[in-house]
Coordinates of C-alpha atoms in Angstrom, one line a residue:
M20 CA 105.8 -15.3 -32.3
K21 CA 104.5 -11.9 -33.2
L22 CA 106.9 -8.7 -33.4
S23 CA 104.7 -7.1 -30.6
S24 CA 105.3 -10.1 -28.1
V25 CA 109.1 -10.2 -29.1
K26 CA 109.3 -6.4 -28.3
Y27 CA 107.2 -6.8 -25.1
L28 CA 109.4 -9.8 -24.0
T29 CA 112.6 -7.9 -24.7
K30 CA 111.3 -4.8 -22.9
E31 CA 110.6 -7.2 -19.7
G32 CA 114.0 -8.5 -19.8
F33 CA 115.5 -5.1 -19.8
R34 CA 113.0 -4.3 -16.8
N35 CA 114.0 -7.4 -14.9
T36 CA 117.6 -6.3 -15.1
W37 CA 116.7 -2.8 -13.7
A38 CA 114.4 -4.0 -11.1
N39 CA 117.2 -6.4 -9.6
R40 CA 119.9 -3.8 -10.2
L41 CA 122.0 -4.4 -7.2
M42 CA 122.3 -8.1 -8.1
S43 CA 122.9 -7.1 -11.7
V44 CA 125.6 -4.8 -10.7
A45 CA 127.3 -7.7 -8.7
S46 CA 126.8 -10.0 -11.5
V47 CA 128.5 -7.7 -13.9
G48 CA 131.3 -7.1 -11.5
V49 CA 132.2 -10.7 -11.3
L50 CA 131.6 -11.5 -14.9
V51 CA 134.0 -8.4 -15.6
A52 CA 136.6 -9.9 -13.2
C53 CA 136.4 -13.2 -15.1
M54 CA 136.6 -11.6 -18.5
V55 CA 139.6 -9.6 -17.6
A56 CA 141.2 -12.5 -16.3
I57 CA 140.4 -14.3 -19.5
G58 CA 141.9 -11.5 -21.6
L59 CA 145.0 -11.2 -19.5
A60 CA 145.7 -15.0 -20.0
I61 CA 145.3 -14.5 -23.8
L62 CA 147.5 -11.4 -24.0
I63 CA 150.1 -13.2 -21.7
S64 CA 150.0 -16.4 -23.9
E65 CA 150.3 -14.3 -27.2
N66 CA 153.3 -12.3 -25.8
A67 CA 154.9 -15.5 -24.6
K68 CA 154.5 -17.0 -28.0
L69 CA 156.0 -13.8 -29.7
A70 CA 159.0 -14.4 -27.1
L71 CA 159.4 -18.1 -27.9
G72 CA 159.1 -17.2 -31.7
N73 CA 162.1 -14.9 -31.4
L74 CA 163.9 -17.5 -29.2
E75 CA 163.2 -20.0 -32.0
K76 CA 164.7 -17.7 -34.6
Q77 CA 168.1 -17.4 -32.5
N78 CA 168.1 -21.4 -32.1
V79 CA 169.6 -21.8 -35.7
V80 CA 171.2 -25.0 -36.9
M81 CA 174.4 -24.9 -39.0
A82 CA 175.0 -27.7 -41.4
Y83 CA 178.5 -28.0 -42.5
M84 CA 179.3 -29.1 -46.0
K85 CA 181.4 -31.9 -47.6
D86 CA 183.5 -29.4 -49.4
Y87 CA 187.2 -29.1 -50.4
T88 CA 187.9 -27.7 -47.0
W89 CA 186.3 -30.6 -45.3
A90 CA 188.1 -33.2 -47.7
F91 CA 191.3 -31.6 -46.7
Y92 CA 191.0 -31.2 -42.9
S93 CA 188.8 -34.1 -42.1
D94 CA 190.1 -37.6 -41.3
N95 CA 186.6 -39.1 -42.3
A96 CA 186.9 -37.4 -45.8
K97 CA 190.3 -39.3 -46.3
D98 CA 188.8 -42.5 -44.9
A99 CA 185.6 -42.1 -46.8
K100 CA 186.6 -43.7 -50.4
P101 CA 189.6 -46.1 -50.7
A102 CA 192.1 -45.1 -53.1
D103 CA 190.9 -46.3 -56.7
S104 CA 194.4 -47.3 -58.7
S105 CA 192.5 -47.6 -62.0
S106 CA 190.9 -44.2 -62.0
K107 CA 192.5 -41.7 -64.2
E108 CA 191.6 -38.7 -62.1
K109 CA 194.5 -36.7 -61.2
A110 CA 194.9 -35.3 -57.3
D111 CA 196.2 -31.9 -56.6
K112 CA 199.1 -31.0 -54.6
N113 CA 197.3 -31.7 -51.6
G114 CA 196.6 -35.2 -52.8
I115 CA 192.7 -34.4 -53.1
K116 CA 190.6 -35.4 -56.0
S117 CA 187.5 -33.9 -57.2
S118 CA 185.6 -37.1 -56.4
D119 CA 186.7 -37.0 -52.7
Y120 CA 184.1 -34.1 -52.0
V121 CA 180.6 -33.4 -52.9
I122 CA 180.4 -29.5 -53.0
H123 CA 182.8 -28.1 -55.5
T124 CA 181.7 -24.7 -56.3
K125 CA 179.8 -21.8 -54.4
E126 CA 176.8 -22.4 -56.8
E127 CA 176.6 -26.0 -55.8
A128 CA 176.6 -25.0 -52.1
E129 CA 173.7 -22.4 -52.7
L130 CA 171.7 -25.3 -54.6
L131 CA 172.2 -27.4 -51.6
C132 CA 170.8 -24.7 -49.5
S133 CA 167.9 -24.3 -51.9
E134 CA 167.1 -28.2 -51.4
I135 CA 167.2 -27.7 -47.6
E136 CA 164.8 -24.7 -47.8
Q137 CA 162.3 -26.9 -49.5
L138 CA 161.9 -29.1 -46.5
D139 CA 158.5 -28.6 -44.6
N140 CA 159.6 -27.4 -41.4
V141 CA 162.4 -24.9 -42.7
E142 CA 161.7 -21.4 -42.6
S143 CA 164.8 -20.0 -44.1
V144 CA 168.3 -21.0 -45.3
E145 CA 171.4 -18.8 -45.7
Y146 CA 174.7 -20.0 -47.0
I147 CA 177.8 -19.0 -44.9
S148 CA 181.1 -19.4 -46.5
G149 CA 184.0 -20.6 -44.5
E150 CA 185.7 -17.2 -44.8
E151 CA 182.4 -15.3 -43.3
G152 CA 182.2 -18.3 -40.8
L153 CA 185.6 -17.4 -39.4
K154 CA 184.8 -13.9 -39.5
S155 CA 181.7 -14.2 -37.5
M156 CA 183.7 -16.4 -35.0
K157 CA 186.2 -13.8 -34.4
E158 CA 183.6 -11.0 -33.9
G159 CA 182.0 -13.5 -31.5
V160 CA 185.0 -13.5 -29.0
L161 CA 186.5 -10.7 -26.9
K162 CA 188.6 -8.0 -28.5
D163 CA 191.8 -9.1 -26.8
Q164 CA 191.2 -12.9 -27.9
E165 CA 191.1 -12.0 -31.8
Q166 CA 194.8 -12.8 -31.9
Y167 CA 194.4 -16.3 -31.2
F168 CA 192.8 -16.9 -34.7
S169 CA 195.5 -15.0 -36.6
F170 CA 197.4 -18.1 -37.1
L171 CA 194.8 -19.6 -39.2
D172 CA 194.8 -17.1 -41.9
E173 CA 198.6 -16.8 -42.0
K174 CA 199.9 -20.3 -41.4
Y175 CA 197.6 -23.2 -41.6
G176 CA 194.4 -21.5 -43.5
N177 CA 191.0 -21.6 -42.6
P178 CA 189.6 -24.9 -41.4
L179 CA 186.1 -23.9 -41.6
S180 CA 183.9 -25.7 -44.4
G181 CA 180.8 -23.7 -46.0
A182 CA 177.6 -24.1 -44.0
A183 CA 174.2 -23.7 -44.4
K184 CA 172.5 -21.6 -41.6
I185 CA 169.0 -22.9 -41.0
T186 CA 166.0 -21.4 -39.3
M187 CA 163.1 -23.9 -38.6
K188 CA 159.5 -22.9 -38.3
N189 CA 158.3 -25.5 -35.4
M190 CA 160.6 -26.7 -32.8
E191 CA 158.1 -29.7 -32.2
Y192 CA 159.3 -31.1 -35.4
F193 CA 162.9 -30.2 -34.8
D194 CA 164.2 -33.7 -34.4
A195 CA 162.6 -35.1 -37.6
T196 CA 163.6 -32.2 -39.7
L197 CA 167.3 -32.5 -38.3
E198 CA 167.5 -35.9 -39.4
K199 CA 166.3 -35.1 -43.0
I200 CA 169.1 -32.5 -43.0
E201 CA 171.6 -34.8 -41.8
N202 CA 170.9 -37.4 -44.6
M203 CA 171.3 -35.1 -47.5
E204 CA 174.1 -35.9 -49.7
G205 CA 176.6 -33.0 -49.3
I206 CA 176.0 -32.5 -45.4
D207 CA 178.8 -33.7 -43.2
V208 CA 177.6 -32.8 -39.6
V209 CA 175.0 -30.7 -38.1
Q210 CA 175.4 -28.4 -35.0
S211 CA 172.3 -27.6 -33.2
H212 CA 171.0 -27.0 -29.7
G213 CA 168.2 -29.8 -29.4
D214 CA 167.9 -29.3 -25.7
L215 CA 166.6 -25.8 -26.3
A216 CA 164.3 -26.9 -29.0
E217 CA 162.7 -29.4 -26.4
K218 CA 162.6 -26.8 -23.9
I219 CA 160.7 -24.4 -26.2
S220 CA 158.2 -27.1 -27.3
A221 CA 157.5 -28.0 -23.6
I222 CA 156.6 -24.3 -22.8
K223 CA 154.5 -23.8 -25.7
N224 CA 152.4 -26.9 -24.7
G225 CA 152.4 -25.7 -21.0
L226 CA 151.0 -22.4 -22.0
A227 CA 148.4 -24.0 -24.2
I228 CA 147.2 -26.5 -21.5
A229 CA 147.3 -23.8 -18.7
G230 CA 145.4 -21.2 -21.1
F231 CA 142.7 -24.0 -21.8
W232 CA 142.3 -24.7 -17.9
I233 CA 142.0 -21.2 -16.9
I234 CA 139.5 -20.1 -19.5
S235 CA 137.4 -23.0 -18.7
I236 CA 137.2 -22.6 -15.0
L237 CA 136.4 -18.9 -15.6
M238 CA 133.6 -19.8 -18.1
I239 CA 132.1 -22.0 -15.3
I240 CA 132.3 -19.3 -12.9
S241 CA 130.6 -17.0 -15.3
L242 CA 127.7 -19.4 -15.8
V243 CA 127.3 -19.9 -12.1
I244 CA 127.2 -16.0 -11.6
V245 CA 124.5 -15.6 -14.5
S246 CA 122.7 -18.4 -13.1
N247 CA 122.3 -17.3 -9.7
T248 CA 121.3 -13.7 -11.0
I249 CA 118.4 -15.4 -13.0
R250 CA 117.4 -17.5 -10.1
I251 CA 116.9 -14.4 -7.7
T252 CA 115.0 -12.7 -10.5
M253 CA 112.6 -15.9 -10.9
Y254 CA 112.2 -15.8 -7.1
S255 CA 110.9 -12.4 -7.0
R256 CA 108.5 -13.2 -10.0
K257 CA 107.4 -16.5 -9.1
L258 CA 103.9 -15.6 -8.3
E259 CA 103.7 -13.8 -11.8
I260 CA 105.1 -16.6 -13.6
S261 CA 102.7 -19.0 -11.7
I262 CA 99.8 -17.0 -13.2
M263 CA 101.1 -16.9 -16.7
K264 CA 101.7 -20.6 -16.8
A265 CA 98.1 -21.1 -15.3
V266 CA 96.5 -19.1 -18.2
G267 CA 98.6 -21.1 -20.6
A268 CA 101.6 -19.1 -21.5
T269 CA 104.3 -21.2 -23.4
N270 CA 107.7 -22.0 -22.1
S271 CA 109.3 -19.9 -24.8
F272 CA 107.2 -16.8 -23.7
V273 CA 108.2 -17.4 -20.1
R274 CA 112.0 -18.0 -20.8
I275 CA 112.6 -15.3 -23.4
P276 CA 112.6 -12.4 -20.8
F277 CA 115.3 -14.1 -18.6
I278 CA 117.3 -15.2 -21.5
V279 CA 117.3 -11.3 -22.6
E280 CA 118.3 -10.4 -19.1
G281 CA 121.3 -12.9 -19.1
V282 CA 122.5 -11.7 -22.4
L283 CA 122.1 -8.0 -21.5
L284 CA 124.3 -8.7 -18.4
G285 CA 127.0 -10.5 -20.5
V286 CA 127.3 -7.7 -23.1
I287 CA 127.6 -4.9 -20.5
S288 CA 130.4 -7.1 -18.9
A289 CA 132.1 -7.5 -22.4
V290 CA 132.0 -3.5 -23.0
L291 CA 133.4 -2.9 -19.6
S292 CA 136.0 -5.6 -19.5
E293 CA 137.2 -4.2 -23.1
G294 CA 137.8 -0.9 -21.6
I295 CA 139.6 -2.0 -18.3
L296 CA 141.7 -4.4 -20.1
Y297 CA 142.8 -1.8 -22.6
F298 CA 143.7 0.4 -19.8
C299 CA 145.5 -2.3 -17.7
Y300 CA 147.5 -3.4 -20.5
R301 CA 148.5 0.0 -21.6
V302 CA 150.0 0.8 -18.3
A303 CA 151.7 -2.4 -18.2
T304 CA 153.4 -2.3 -21.6
E305 CA 154.5 1.4 -20.9
A306 CA 156.2 0.2 -17.8
I307 CA 157.7 -2.9 -19.3
T308 CA 159.1 -1.0 -22.2
K309 CA 160.6 1.9 -20.1
T310 CA 162.2 -0.6 -17.6
L311 CA 163.4 -3.4 -20.3
G312 CA 163.8 -1.1 -23.2
T313 CA 162.2 -3.8 -25.4
T314 CA 159.7 -3.3 -28.1
D315 CA 158.8 -7.0 -28.7
I316 CA 155.3 -6.7 -27.1
I317 CA 152.0 -7.1 -29.1
M318 CA 150.0 -4.1 -29.5
Y319 CA 146.6 -4.3 -27.8
S320 CA 144.9 -2.8 -31.1
E321 CA 146.1 -6.0 -32.8
L322 CA 143.9 -8.1 -30.5
A323 CA 141.3 -5.8 -29.5
P324 CA 138.7 -6.7 -31.9
V325 CA 139.2 -10.4 -31.3
L326 CA 139.2 -9.9 -27.7
F327 CA 135.9 -7.8 -27.7
M328 CA 134.2 -10.8 -30.0
I329 CA 135.5 -13.4 -27.3
F330 CA 134.1 -11.2 -24.5
V331 CA 130.7 -10.7 -26.2
G332 CA 130.7 -14.6 -27.2
I333 CA 131.4 -15.4 -23.5
G334 CA 128.8 -12.9 -22.3
I335 CA 125.9 -14.2 -24.5
V336 CA 126.7 -17.9 -24.1
A337 CA 126.8 -17.5 -20.3
G338 CA 123.5 -15.4 -20.5
V339 CA 121.7 -17.9 -22.6
V340 CA 123.1 -21.1 -20.9
G341 CA 122.8 -19.8 -17.6
S342 CA 119.3 -18.6 -18.0
A343 CA 118.2 -21.7 -19.7
I344 CA 119.7 -23.8 -17.1
M345 CA 117.9 -22.1 -14.2
I346 CA 114.2 -21.7 -15.9
S347 CA 114.3 -25.2 -17.2
K348 CA 114.2 -26.4 -13.6
Y349 CA 110.7 -24.9 -13.0
L350 CA 109.1 -24.7 -16.4
H351 CA 107.8 -28.3 -16.0
K352 CA 105.8 -27.0 -12.9
E353 CA 102.4 -25.3 -13.9
G354 CA 99.7 -23.1 -12.2
S355 CA 99.8 -23.1 -8.5
E356 CA 102.7 -25.6 -8.1
F357 CA 104.9 -23.0 -9.3
A358 CA 104.2 -21.0 -6.3
A359 CA 105.6 -23.2 -4.0
I360 CA 109.2 -22.5 -5.2

C-alpha cells in the first residue's frame, strides 16, 4: 500500500471520529470508566500485596536450638541418649556431657543460622541468644508484670535456649520450609503461626482471582463499546462503503479507517484515564495518610508508566479487535448488497 493511501485512510479515520463525535464522546466516557476501574483494581491489589508482605515479615518463625540450656532443662534431652558407661567423657556438675547437646558455642549457633538461611524460601535469619530472648520477653509484657520474671535470673537462671529468628519469603511454601527446618540437626522445636500463613496465602490467591475476573469483564465491556461505535459509523457510511466495494476496493482499504478510529478512541481514553486515576489516587492516599498515619502506601509514580502502557494497550486492542469484529461481518458483501444493511 502506498504512503499516500495510508495517509488518506488515517485521515479518514480521524474524520470518522469527528463526524460521529457524540457517539465518540460516549464511547470514550465508557472506556475511561472501564480503564479507571481496571487501574483502581491494580492499585488496590498492589497495596494489598504490600500490606500482606509487611504482615509476612511479622509472621516470623522461632527455631530453638539444642544447646546447653536445652540439655539442662529439657526432659527430652535427658532421654535422648542413654548413659554410656564405657564413655570416658566426663559430665559437669549438672551431670551434662558435651555429647548431650549439639550447639556448644555461639559460632556453631551462627553457623546453623547460616545453613537455615540457605534454604530456598528463607529471606533472613537472625540468631537470638537466650539472654536476648528473655530480655525481649520482658519488654513485651506490661511494666508491672516484669517482676514475675525476676526470679529466673536470681534463682533458677534463664531457661530459654538460643534460637534462630526466621523470616520467610513466600507463605505458600511455609509448611514445606518449616518441615526442612524441623529436620535440621541442632533444632529442637519450631514455634510458628501456620494458620496465619494459610490465611495470607488464601488472601493472595483470592486477590489474584478477583483481579483477573474484574479485568476480563471490563475488557469485554470495552470491546462491546468500541464495536458499537464502529457499527454506528459504518451505518452512516454504508452507501459510501458499498460504492467502494463495487469499484474494487480491497478489504484492507475499507477496514483501515475504522481501525484507526477505534485505536484513536482507545488512546484518547488511555490519556484521560491516566489523569483521572492520578487525581483520584492522590486524594485517596492523602486522606488515608492523614487518617491512619501510615506511609505503607505505593506511590502513584511507581506504577504510572506501567498503568499508562496498560491503558494504551487496552485501548489499542479494544480498538483493533472491536473494529475488526464489526467490519468483518460486512466485508463479505459486495456492491449493492452492502446497501441493504
